[in-house]
mmCIF file of C-alpha atoms in Angstrom:
data_model
loop_
_atom_site.group_PDB
_atom_site.id
_atom_site.type_symbol
_atom_site.label_atom_id
_atom_site.label_comp_id
_atom_site.label_asym_id
_atom_site.label_seq_id
_atom_site.Cartn_x
_atom_site.Cartn_y
_atom_site.Cartn_z
ATOM 1 C CA MET U 700 0.000 0.000 0.000
ATOM 2 C CA MET U 701 1.358 3.421 -0.903
ATOM 3 C CA MET U 702 2.167 6.015 1.750
ATOM 4 C CA ASN U 703 -0.583 8.437 0.664
ATOM 5 C CA GLU U 704 -3.159 5.616 0.743
ATOM 6 C CA ARG U 705 -2.145 4.720 4.315
ATOM 7 C CA MET U 706 -2.434 8.377 5.311
ATOM 8 C CA THR U 707 -5.882 8.588 3.730
ATOM 9 C CA LEU U 708 -7.080 5.518 5.631
ATOM 10 C CA LYS U 709 -5.602 6.890 8.818
ATOM 11 C CA THR U 710 -7.418 10.186 8.318
ATOM 12 C CA ILE U 711 -10.691 8.383 7.616
ATOM 13 C CA ASN U 712 -10.305 6.229 10.727
ATOM 14 C CA ARG U 713 -9.603 9.286 12.881
ATOM 15 C CA SER U 714 -12.681 11.017 11.459
ATOM 16 C CA ILE U 715 -14.826 7.969 12.224
ATOM 17 C CA ALA U 716 -13.457 7.763 15.767
ATOM 18 C CA LEU U 717 -14.113 11.456 16.330
ATOM 19 C CA ALA U 718 -17.676 11.102 15.028
ATOM 20 C CA VAL U 719 -18.325 8.131 17.307
ATOM 21 C CA PHE U 720 -16.892 9.997 20.311
ATOM 22 C CA THR U 721 -19.023 13.060 19.531
ATOM 23 C CA LEU U 722 -22.139 10.926 19.158
ATOM 24 C CA LEU U 723 -21.494 9.141 22.449
ATOM 25 C CA PHE U 724 -20.707 12.405 24.273
ATOM 26 C CA VAL U 725 -23.801 14.193 23.000
ATOM 27 C CA SER U 726 -26.096 11.250 23.753
ATOM 28 C CA THR U 727 -24.592 10.852 27.228
ATOM 29 C CA THR U 728 -24.871 14.529 28.168
ATOM 30 C CA ALA U 729 -28.380 14.663 26.729
ATOM 31 C CA THR U 730 -29.601 11.872 28.980
ATOM 32 C CA ALA U 731 -27.540 12.596 32.110
ATOM 33 C CA GLN U 732 -26.992 16.226 33.113
ATOM 34 C CA GLN U 733 -23.705 17.179 34.664
ATOM 35 C CA LYS U 734 -24.191 17.922 38.360
ATOM 36 C CA ARG U 735 -22.089 19.443 41.108
ATOM 37 C CA GLU U 736 -22.347 18.379 44.737
ATOM 38 C CA VAL U 737 -22.713 22.009 45.797
ATOM 39 C CA TYR U 738 -25.486 24.059 44.214
ATOM 40 C CA GLU U 739 -27.622 27.152 44.758
ATOM 41 C CA PHE U 740 -30.733 26.472 42.674
ATOM 42 C CA ALA U 741 -33.110 23.519 42.715
ATOM 43 C CA GLY U 742 -35.545 23.221 39.856
ATOM 44 C CA GLU U 743 -36.248 26.769 38.710
ATOM 45 C CA ILE U 744 -35.957 28.584 42.060
ATOM 46 C CA PRO U 745 -33.108 29.359 44.511
ATOM 47 C CA VAL U 746 -32.732 27.203 47.592
ATOM 48 C CA TYR U 747 -33.091 30.381 49.677
ATOM 49 C CA VAL U 748 -36.498 31.198 48.175
ATOM 50 C CA ASP U 749 -38.119 31.268 51.627
ATOM 51 C CA SER U 750 -35.698 33.976 52.705
ATOM 52 C CA ILE U 751 -36.596 36.038 49.652
ATOM 53 C CA GLN U 752 -40.282 35.498 50.385
ATOM 54 C CA ALA U 753 -39.778 36.728 53.955
ATOM 55 C CA SER U 754 -38.262 39.960 52.612
ATOM 56 C CA LEU U 755 -41.349 40.767 50.506
ATOM 57 C CA THR U 756 -43.457 43.089 52.650
ATOM 58 C CA TYR U 757 -45.489 44.676 49.806
ATOM 59 C CA PRO U 758 -45.332 48.294 51.055
ATOM 60 C CA MET U 759 -47.596 49.588 48.259
ATOM 61 C CA ALA U 760 -50.412 47.119 48.955
ATOM 62 C CA TRP U 761 -53.695 48.694 50.041
ATOM 63 C CA ARG U 762 -53.576 46.781 53.324
ATOM 64 C CA ASN U 763 -50.258 48.470 54.161
ATOM 65 C CA GLN U 764 -51.320 52.072 53.513
ATOM 66 C CA PRO U 765 -51.499 54.622 56.348
ATOM 67 C CA ALA U 766 -54.874 55.174 57.988
ATOM 68 C CA GLY U 767 -56.859 57.848 56.211
ATOM 69 C CA THR U 768 -55.525 57.044 52.723
ATOM 70 C CA SER U 769 -58.356 57.098 50.210
ATOM 71 C CA LEU U 770 -58.844 54.269 47.750
ATOM 72 C CA ALA U 771 -58.661 56.739 44.861
ATOM 73 C CA ASP U 772 -55.337 58.195 46.048
ATOM 74 C CA TRP U 773 -53.867 54.733 46.558
ATOM 75 C CA ARG U 774 -55.006 53.561 43.109
ATOM 76 C CA SER U 775 -53.491 56.619 41.484
ATOM 77 C CA ALA U 776 -50.115 56.252 43.220
ATOM 78 C CA ALA U 777 -49.955 52.464 42.780
ATOM 79 C CA ARG U 778 -50.832 52.723 39.089
ATOM 80 C CA ARG U 779 -48.026 55.227 38.549
ATOM 81 C CA LEU U 780 -45.646 52.795 40.234
ATOM 82 C CA VAL U 781 -46.732 49.879 38.038
ATOM 83 C CA PHE U 782 -46.363 51.927 34.862
ATOM 84 C CA SER U 783 -42.921 53.129 35.949
ATOM 85 C CA LEU U 784 -41.786 49.524 36.439
ATOM 86 C CA MET U 785 -43.231 48.492 33.067
ATOM 87 C CA GLY U 786 -40.778 50.832 31.368
ATOM 88 C CA PRO U 787 -41.267 52.907 28.228
ATOM 89 C CA GLU U 788 -44.456 52.495 26.226
ATOM 90 C CA PRO U 789 -44.016 51.557 22.538
ATOM 91 C CA PRO U 790 -44.283 54.794 20.515
ATOM 92 C CA ARG U 791 -47.719 55.586 19.162
ATOM 93 C CA ALA U 792 -48.411 55.724 15.453
ATOM 94 C CA GLN U 793 -49.908 58.866 13.916
ATOM 95 C CA GLY U 794 -53.236 57.070 13.628
ATOM 96 C CA TRP U 795 -54.845 53.638 13.780
ATOM 97 C CA ASP U 796 -55.101 53.354 9.977
ATOM 98 C CA ALA U 797 -57.608 50.520 10.401
ATOM 99 C CA GLU U 798 -58.237 48.300 7.387
ATOM 100 C CA VAL U 799 -60.833 45.559 6.906
ATOM 101 C CA LEU U 800 -59.137 42.516 5.369
ATOM 102 C CA ALA U 801 -62.045 40.061 5.169
ATOM 103 C CA GLU U 802 -65.578 39.473 6.396
ATOM 104 C CA GLU U 803 -67.542 36.317 7.103
ATOM 105 C CA GLN U 804 -71.226 36.143 7.986
ATOM 106 C CA ARG U 805 -72.043 33.804 10.858
ATOM 107 C CA GLU U 806 -75.245 32.910 12.649
ATOM 108 C CA GLY U 807 -76.454 36.174 14.168
ATOM 109 C CA TYR U 808 -73.214 38.109 13.795
ATOM 110 C CA LYS U 809 -70.489 39.061 11.345
ATOM 111 C CA ALA U 810 -66.820 38.183 11.750
ATOM 112 C CA VAL U 811 -64.344 40.808 10.563
ATOM 113 C CA ARG U 812 -60.620 40.347 10.127
ATOM 114 C CA MET U 813 -58.837 43.679 10.257
ATOM 115 C CA ALA U 814 -55.418 45.263 10.665
ATOM 116 C CA PHE U 815 -54.430 48.450 12.458
ATOM 117 C CA ASN U 816 -51.381 50.250 13.824
ATOM 118 C CA LEU U 817 -50.864 49.231 17.427
ATOM 119 C CA SER U 818 -47.665 51.262 17.602
ATOM 120 C CA ARG U 819 -45.256 53.057 15.310
ATOM 121 C CA TRP U 820 -43.210 49.853 15.202
ATOM 122 C CA TYR U 821 -45.800 47.193 14.462
ATOM 123 C CA ARG U 822 -49.144 46.696 12.800
ATOM 124 C CA VAL U 823 -51.325 43.850 14.092
ATOM 125 C CA LYS U 824 -54.320 41.871 12.948
ATOM 126 C CA ALA U 825 -57.489 41.444 14.958
ATOM 127 C CA TYR U 826 -60.772 39.578 14.875
ATOM 128 C CA VAL U 827 -63.926 41.570 15.566
ATOM 129 C CA LEU U 828 -67.357 39.977 15.912
ATOM 130 C CA ILE U 829 -70.290 42.335 15.311
ATOM 131 C CA PRO U 830 -73.896 41.311 16.108
ATOM 132 C CA ASP U 831 -76.282 41.704 13.162
ATOM 133 C CA HIS U 832 -78.386 44.298 14.989
ATOM 134 C CA ALA U 833 -75.392 46.620 15.538
ATOM 135 C CA GLU U 834 -76.182 48.943 12.629
ATOM 136 C CA GLY U 835 -77.103 52.360 13.979
ATOM 137 C CA GLN U 836 -76.454 51.271 17.564
ATOM 138 C CA ARG U 837 -73.621 51.270 20.052
ATOM 139 C CA LEU U 838 -73.326 47.907 21.779
ATOM 140 C CA PRO U 839 -71.420 46.608 24.802
ATOM 141 C CA ALA U 840 -68.036 45.161 23.866
ATOM 142 C CA VAL U 841 -65.529 42.695 25.296
ATOM 143 C CA ASN U 842 -61.787 42.509 24.707
ATOM 144 C CA LEU U 843 -60.914 38.803 24.974
ATOM 145 C CA LEU U 844 -57.364 37.990 26.060
ATOM 146 C CA HIS U 845 -56.052 34.598 24.969
ATOM 147 C CA ASP U 846 -54.180 32.081 27.104
ATOM 148 C CA HIS U 847 -50.573 30.866 27.107
ATOM 149 C CA GLY U 848 -50.801 27.068 27.233
ATOM 150 C CA ALA U 849 -47.220 26.783 25.905
ATOM 151 C CA HIS U 850 -49.007 26.770 22.537
ATOM 152 C CA LEU U 851 -47.931 29.755 20.468
ATOM 153 C CA TYR U 852 -49.111 28.806 16.969
ATOM 154 C CA ILE U 853 -52.482 30.468 17.601
ATOM 155 C CA GLY U 854 -53.429 33.395 19.815
ATOM 156 C CA LYS U 855 -56.616 35.324 19.048
ATOM 157 C CA GLU U 856 -57.921 32.170 17.351
ATOM 158 C CA LYS U 857 -58.164 30.583 20.795
ATOM 159 C CA MET U 858 -60.851 33.147 21.592
ATOM 160 C CA ILE U 859 -62.638 33.570 18.257
ATOM 161 C CA ARG U 860 -63.227 30.901 15.635
ATOM 162 C CA PRO U 861 -60.892 31.689 12.719
ATOM 163 C CA PHE U 862 -62.062 32.064 9.133
ATOM 164 C CA ALA U 863 -62.750 28.988 7.048
ATOM 165 C CA ASP U 864 -60.073 29.964 4.504
ATOM 166 C CA ALA U 865 -57.275 29.042 6.949
ATOM 167 C CA GLN U 866 -57.877 25.313 7.399
ATOM 168 C CA GLU U 867 -54.686 24.483 9.323
ATOM 169 C CA VAL U 868 -55.299 27.344 11.753
ATOM 170 C CA LEU U 869 -58.975 26.433 12.029
ATOM 171 C CA ASP U 870 -58.186 22.793 12.825
ATOM 172 C CA ASP U 871 -55.658 23.831 15.454
ATOM 173 C CA ALA U 872 -58.068 26.312 17.022
ATOM 174 C CA ARG U 873 -60.863 23.756 17.200
ATOM 175 C CA ALA U 874 -58.554 21.256 18.872
ATOM 176 C CA TRP U 875 -57.511 23.906 21.398
ATOM 177 C CA ALA U 876 -61.123 24.861 22.084
ATOM 178 C CA ASP U 877 -61.884 21.193 22.749
ATOM 179 C CA GLN U 878 -58.969 20.992 25.169
ATOM 180 C CA LEU U 879 -59.432 24.175 27.227
ATOM 181 C CA TYR U 880 -62.863 25.632 26.429
ATOM 182 C CA GLU U 881 -65.089 22.529 26.305
ATOM 183 C CA GLY U 882 -65.431 22.815 22.526
ATOM 184 C CA GLN U 883 -66.894 26.335 22.514
ATOM 185 C CA PHE U 884 -65.246 29.555 21.351
ATOM 186 C CA LEU U 885 -65.896 32.131 24.057
ATOM 187 C CA GLY U 886 -65.869 34.998 21.573
ATOM 188 C CA ASP U 887 -68.471 33.512 19.251
ATOM 189 C CA TYR U 888 -70.593 32.587 22.269
ATOM 190 C CA LEU U 889 -70.620 36.194 23.536
ATOM 191 C CA ALA U 890 -71.295 37.584 20.047
ATOM 192 C CA GLN U 891 -74.342 35.345 19.755
ATOM 193 C CA HIS U 892 -75.619 37.041 22.908
ATOM 194 C CA GLY U 893 -75.249 40.593 21.638
ATOM 195 C CA TYR U 894 -71.676 41.619 22.415
ATOM 196 C CA VAL U 895 -69.112 43.139 20.078
ATOM 197 C CA VAL U 896 -66.092 40.890 20.624
ATOM 198 C CA PHE U 897 -62.480 41.770 19.894
ATOM 199 C CA SER U 898 -59.176 39.893 20.158
ATOM 200 C CA ILE U 899 -55.545 40.286 19.052
ATOM 201 C CA ASP U 900 -52.411 38.158 19.382
ATOM 202 C CA ALA U 901 -50.013 38.801 22.242
ATOM 203 C CA PRO U 902 -46.362 39.248 21.214
ATOM 204 C CA LEU U 903 -44.918 35.880 20.055
ATOM 205 C CA TRP U 904 -48.328 34.257 19.532
ATOM 206 C CA GLY U 905 -50.150 33.627 16.270
ATOM 207 C CA GLU U 906 -49.322 36.165 13.573
ATOM 208 C CA ARG U 907 -46.867 37.897 15.888
ATOM 209 C CA GLY U 908 -44.581 34.878 16.201
ATOM 210 C CA ARG U 909 -41.118 33.943 14.915
ATOM 211 C CA LYS U 910 -40.196 33.818 11.246
ATOM 212 C CA GLU U 911 -38.534 30.443 11.913
ATOM 213 C CA GLY U 912 -41.686 28.992 13.468
ATOM 214 C CA VAL U 913 -42.868 28.108 16.956
ATOM 215 C CA ASP U 914 -40.239 27.138 19.515
ATOM 216 C CA ARG U 915 -41.224 27.581 23.160
ATOM 217 C CA GLN U 916 -37.553 27.286 24.171
ATOM 218 C CA LYS U 917 -36.797 30.528 22.324
ATOM 219 C CA TYR U 918 -39.417 32.523 24.232
ATOM 220 C CA ASP U 919 -37.267 33.361 27.243
ATOM 221 C CA LEU U 920 -34.254 34.081 25.013
ATOM 222 C CA ILE U 921 -36.295 36.577 23.033
ATOM 223 C CA ALA U 922 -37.578 38.126 26.251
ATOM 224 C CA GLY U 923 -33.987 38.432 27.459
ATOM 225 C CA ASN U 924 -32.961 40.124 24.227
ATOM 226 C CA MET U 925 -35.866 42.547 24.598
ATOM 227 C CA MET U 926 -34.597 43.391 28.089
ATOM 228 C CA MET U 927 -31.175 44.084 26.597
ATOM 229 C CA LEU U 928 -32.975 46.539 24.334
ATOM 230 C CA GLY U 929 -34.532 48.237 27.337
ATOM 231 C CA ARG U 930 -37.951 46.643 26.820
ATOM 232 C CA ASN U 931 -39.957 44.151 28.848
ATOM 233 C CA LEU U 932 -41.960 41.661 26.779
ATOM 234 C CA CYS U 933 -44.615 41.191 29.456
ATOM 235 C CA ALA U 934 -45.033 44.959 29.789
ATOM 236 C CA GLN U 935 -45.326 45.264 26.015
ATOM 237 C CA MET U 936 -48.160 42.730 26.131
ATOM 238 C CA HIS U 937 -49.947 44.882 28.707
ATOM 239 C CA PHE U 938 -49.352 48.080 26.760
ATOM 240 C CA ASP U 939 -50.803 46.334 23.704
ATOM 241 C CA ASP U 940 -53.860 45.238 25.689
ATOM 242 C CA LEU U 941 -54.373 48.789 26.954
ATOM 243 C CA ARG U 942 -54.032 50.346 23.540
ATOM 244 C CA SER U 943 -56.135 47.735 21.748
ATOM 245 C CA THR U 944 -58.921 48.370 24.288
ATOM 246 C CA GLU U 945 -58.706 52.057 23.449
ATOM 247 C CA PHE U 946 -59.049 51.137 19.776
ATOM 248 C CA LEU U 947 -62.034 48.897 20.538
ATOM 249 C CA ALA U 948 -63.783 51.636 22.527
ATOM 250 C CA GLN U 949 -63.686 54.095 19.619
ATOM 251 C CA LEU U 950 -65.247 51.749 17.031
ATOM 252 C CA PRO U 951 -68.508 53.288 15.751
ATOM 253 C CA TYR U 952 -70.677 50.359 16.878
ATOM 254 C CA VAL U 953 -69.224 50.179 20.417
ATOM 255 C CA ASP U 954 -70.594 51.906 23.497
ATOM 256 C CA ALA U 955 -67.410 53.158 25.167
ATOM 257 C CA SER U 956 -69.158 53.255 28.539
ATOM 258 C CA ARG U 957 -69.802 49.484 28.372
ATOM 259 C CA VAL U 958 -66.453 47.865 27.592
ATOM 260 C CA GLY U 959 -65.324 44.765 29.446
ATOM 261 C CA CYS U 960 -62.547 42.183 29.264
ATOM 262 C CA ALA U 961 -62.195 38.483 29.955
ATOM 263 C CA GLY U 962 -59.721 35.642 29.634
ATOM 264 C CA CYS U 963 -58.520 32.294 30.936
ATOM 265 C CA SER U 964 -55.099 31.308 32.281
ATOM 266 C CA MET U 965 -52.594 33.889 30.990
ATOM 267 C CA GLY U 966 -55.668 35.556 29.497
ATOM 268 C CA GLY U 967 -57.107 35.762 33.008
ATOM 269 C CA TYR U 968 -53.893 37.402 34.202
ATOM 270 C CA ARG U 969 -54.074 39.813 31.281
ATOM 271 C CA ALA U 970 -57.727 40.524 32.064
ATOM 272 C CA TRP U 971 -57.213 41.604 35.664
ATOM 273 C CA MET U 972 -54.088 43.546 34.732
ATOM 274 C CA LEU U 973 -56.047 45.350 32.020
ATOM 275 C CA ALA U 974 -58.948 46.083 34.372
ATOM 276 C CA ALA U 975 -56.479 47.383 36.952
ATOM 277 C CA LEU U 976 -54.699 49.745 34.563
ATOM 278 C CA SER U 977 -57.348 50.881 32.056
ATOM 279 C CA ASP U 978 -60.154 53.373 32.582
ATOM 280 C CA TYR U 979 -61.799 52.072 29.412
ATOM 281 C CA VAL U 980 -62.592 48.745 31.103
ATOM 282 C CA LYS U 981 -65.750 48.881 33.209
ATOM 283 C CA ALA U 982 -65.945 45.201 34.233
ATOM 284 C CA GLY U 983 -63.805 42.086 33.849
ATOM 285 C CA ALA U 984 -63.661 38.326 34.292
ATOM 286 C CA ALA U 985 -60.524 36.296 35.042
ATOM 287 C CA ILE U 986 -60.657 32.498 34.895
ATOM 288 C CA CYS U 987 -57.931 30.322 36.448
ATOM 289 C CA TRP U 988 -55.260 32.886 37.244
ATOM 290 C CA MET U 989 -54.999 34.240 40.755
ATOM 291 C CA VAL U 990 -52.675 33.288 43.590
ATOM 292 C CA THR U 991 -50.179 34.746 46.054
ATOM 293 C CA THR U 992 -46.460 34.795 45.366
ATOM 294 C CA GLU U 993 -45.905 32.980 48.655
ATOM 295 C CA ALA U 994 -47.891 29.985 47.395
ATOM 296 C CA GLN U 995 -46.785 30.107 43.779
ATOM 297 C CA LEU U 996 -43.007 30.319 44.130
ATOM 298 C CA THR U 997 -42.198 27.793 46.829
ATOM 299 C CA THR U 998 -41.291 24.137 47.327
ATOM 300 C CA ARG U 999 -44.236 23.716 49.711
ATOM 301 C CA TYR U 1000 -46.786 22.509 47.156
ATOM 302 C CA GLY U 1001 -44.494 20.764 44.695
ATOM 303 C CA ARG U 1002 -45.521 23.220 41.989
ATOM 304 C CA LYS U 1003 -43.856 26.070 40.175
ATOM 305 C CA GLU U 1004 -44.595 29.089 38.043
ATOM 306 C CA ASN U 1005 -44.365 28.166 34.350
ATOM 307 C CA GLY U 1006 -45.398 31.462 32.759
ATOM 308 C CA GLY U 1007 -41.880 32.847 32.695
ATOM 309 C CA PHE U 1008 -41.689 36.283 31.128
ATOM 310 C CA ALA U 1009 -45.376 36.104 30.218
ATOM 311 C CA ASN U 1010 -46.262 37.483 33.653
ATOM 312 C CA CYS U 1011 -43.055 39.077 34.832
ATOM 313 C CA ILE U 1012 -42.696 42.809 35.417
ATOM 314 C CA PRO U 1013 -39.250 43.147 37.024
ATOM 315 C CA LEU U 1014 -39.145 44.427 40.630
ATOM 316 C CA LEU U 1015 -42.945 44.676 40.990
ATOM 317 C CA ARG U 1016 -42.997 42.027 43.744
ATOM 318 C CA ASN U 1017 -40.927 44.368 45.888
ATOM 319 C CA TYR U 1018 -43.995 46.585 46.166
ATOM 320 C CA MET U 1019 -47.192 44.575 45.567
ATOM 321 C CA ASP U 1020 -48.304 40.969 45.309
ATOM 322 C CA TYR U 1021 -50.525 39.645 42.500
ATOM 323 C CA PRO U 1022 -53.829 40.251 44.349
ATOM 324 C CA ASP U 1023 -52.646 43.732 45.345
ATOM 325 C CA VAL U 1024 -52.161 44.697 41.705
ATOM 326 C CA ALA U 1025 -55.471 43.094 40.725
ATOM 327 C CA SER U 1026 -57.127 45.184 43.445
ATOM 328 C CA LEU U 1027 -56.288 48.335 41.501
ATOM 329 C CA ALA U 1028 -59.415 47.432 39.529
ATOM 330 C CA ALA U 1029 -61.585 48.164 42.595
ATOM 331 C CA PRO U 1030 -64.364 49.180 42.790
ATOM 332 C CA LYS U 1031 -65.112 47.893 39.266
ATOM 333 C CA PRO U 1032 -67.192 44.710 39.000
ATOM 334 C CA MET U 1033 -64.793 41.762 38.676
ATOM 335 C CA LEU U 1034 -65.344 38.007 38.481
ATOM 336 C CA PHE U 1035 -62.582 35.579 39.485
ATOM 337 C CA VAL U 1036 -62.993 31.817 39.067
ATOM 338 C CA SER U 1037 -60.380 29.231 40.076
ATOM 339 C CA GLY U 1038 -60.398 25.441 40.042
ATOM 340 C CA SER U 1039 -59.900 23.175 43.036
ATOM 341 C CA GLN U 1040 -58.269 20.675 40.665
ATOM 342 C CA ASP U 1041 -56.088 23.282 38.959
ATOM 343 C CA LYS U 1042 -52.539 21.935 39.197
ATOM 344 C CA LEU U 1043 -51.009 25.338 38.415
ATOM 345 C CA PHE U 1044 -52.364 27.325 41.359
ATOM 346 C CA PRO U 1045 -52.388 25.918 44.929
ATOM 347 C CA VAL U 1046 -55.827 26.412 46.475
ATOM 348 C CA PRO U 1047 -54.484 27.862 49.782
ATOM 349 C CA GLY U 1048 -52.735 30.576 47.761
ATOM 350 C CA VAL U 1049 -55.901 31.250 45.791
ATOM 351 C CA ARG U 1050 -57.916 31.642 49.004
ATOM 352 C CA GLN U 1051 -55.307 33.999 50.469
ATOM 353 C CA ALA U 1052 -55.374 36.096 47.290
ATOM 354 C CA TYR U 1053 -59.177 36.249 47.356
ATOM 355 C CA ASP U 1054 -59.072 37.429 50.989
ATOM 356 C CA VAL U 1055 -56.666 40.216 50.037
ATOM 357 C CA MET U 1056 -58.935 41.398 47.232
ATOM 358 C CA GLN U 1057 -62.093 41.161 49.331
ATOM 359 C CA GLY U 1058 -60.360 43.435 51.813
ATOM 360 C CA VAL U 1059 -60.124 46.113 49.134
ATOM 361 C CA TRP U 1060 -63.545 45.752 47.519
ATOM 362 C CA GLY U 1061 -65.274 45.178 50.843
ATOM 363 C CA LYS U 1062 -67.929 42.644 51.702
ATOM 364 C CA GLY U 1063 -70.978 42.864 49.485
ATOM 365 C CA GLY U 1064 -69.047 44.752 46.811
ATOM 366 C CA ALA U 1065 -68.855 44.104 43.101
ATOM 367 C CA LEU U 1066 -66.161 41.434 43.480
ATOM 368 C CA VAL U 1067 -67.132 37.788 42.929
ATOM 369 C CA THR U 1068 -64.538 35.123 43.790
ATOM 370 C CA GLU U 1069 -65.196 31.422 43.322
ATOM 371 C CA ILE U 1070 -63.300 28.155 43.582
ATOM 372 C CA LEU U 1071 -65.135 25.500 41.585
ATOM 373 C CA ASP U 1072 -64.606 21.755 41.274
ATOM 374 C CA GLN U 1073 -62.714 21.855 37.964
ATOM 375 C CA PRO U 1074 -59.220 21.700 36.492
ATOM 376 C CA HIS U 1075 -57.349 24.493 34.682
ATOM 377 C CA GLU U 1076 -59.904 25.376 31.999
ATOM 378 C CA CYS U 1077 -62.675 27.742 30.926
ATOM 379 C CA ASN U 1078 -65.551 25.334 30.474
ATOM 380 C CA ARG U 1079 -69.089 26.096 29.335
ATOM 381 C CA GLN U 1080 -70.245 26.697 32.893
ATOM 382 C CA ASN U 1081 -67.504 29.317 33.267
ATOM 383 C CA GLN U 1082 -68.482 30.916 29.970
ATOM 384 C CA GLN U 1083 -72.098 31.103 31.079
ATOM 385 C CA ALA U 1084 -70.926 32.748 34.314
ATOM 386 C CA ILE U 1085 -68.910 35.293 32.314
ATOM 387 C CA LEU U 1086 -71.936 36.098 30.166
ATOM 388 C CA ASP U 1087 -74.251 36.445 33.182
ATOM 389 C CA PHE U 1088 -71.719 38.661 34.972
ATOM 390 C CA LEU U 1089 -71.240 40.933 31.950
ATOM 391 C CA ASN U 1090 -74.983 41.113 31.430
ATOM 392 C CA ARG U 1091 -75.434 42.347 35.000
ATOM 393 C CA HIS U 1092 -72.753 45.008 34.757
ATOM 394 C CA LEU U 1093 -72.521 46.044 31.104
#
């Protein structure tokens, strides 16, 4: 065998050996994580989480305000604090420049797909459902906020049945409705009962997702990059909800004095945040999202917070807990429903949060809090409760 042939075989053998080693190393590290005997974090929280919890005294909570403080003064000051922690608002466009893209007649109402400028940086698409009797009238309206579900392919389509011309999206939306909403689209249900219904995608969901496609693992990386740019992705979601509600209120067939909001899971979180921060919202309903930080971020219940940056405004916990922020909606009518079988929110923490909010609204006020025998979902019973509650107050 010639020298160059031996060298070629030797090179090939080395390449094969390297490939085998790489394959074995990757497969080994993929199945068995490298661990150190000394560590500082367990799961997704620090081992000293209880010490952090003990340091959270929530000085801006209503229950910690000096005697004589009025509810109005507290709401005003606490709102300013929340907005300051949310950071800069995306710059406004010169106008909405709303455009109707398509229409579809449904039973008792019309579905409209439209686009408008939500900021100077981005233009978004929305679904609007308009009851047939809306012509010449101004009707009550509801901004529906979609859930998280670690399912980012659809957003607004979780709330409102998408158009028939998008079969893949329609199939996905129907499957999601079966899973979380007992086979019924909340938006279409409310439209059938006389409400103008509106919904947009949150950042990273639906038509506001990644060019490369859905990848839940990229969500926190993108949120981190947004923070490097001086922006908070969760705050942007809230700013979008605020501004889209403003857009909804000025539609010619909407009665701006009768605008509500509702949502389940992350949508429930968005709903009470929106009600707390927007004067356009007159009543709201939040399904399966309320708890205290003490119960949610602990090893006590064997659970953890999975929302990540979807419900994270940096530093806010140093001033107010979740129910404290939700209480900024007082004295507006608000409905909160949680599930005793909900694996995401420990029931003791839900009860504690409800007690905090009842302390702000007062007994016999316009706050309804319920814990029902159900898992993490917005079933037909919940949707009926939302409709009944909105009917009473809008």
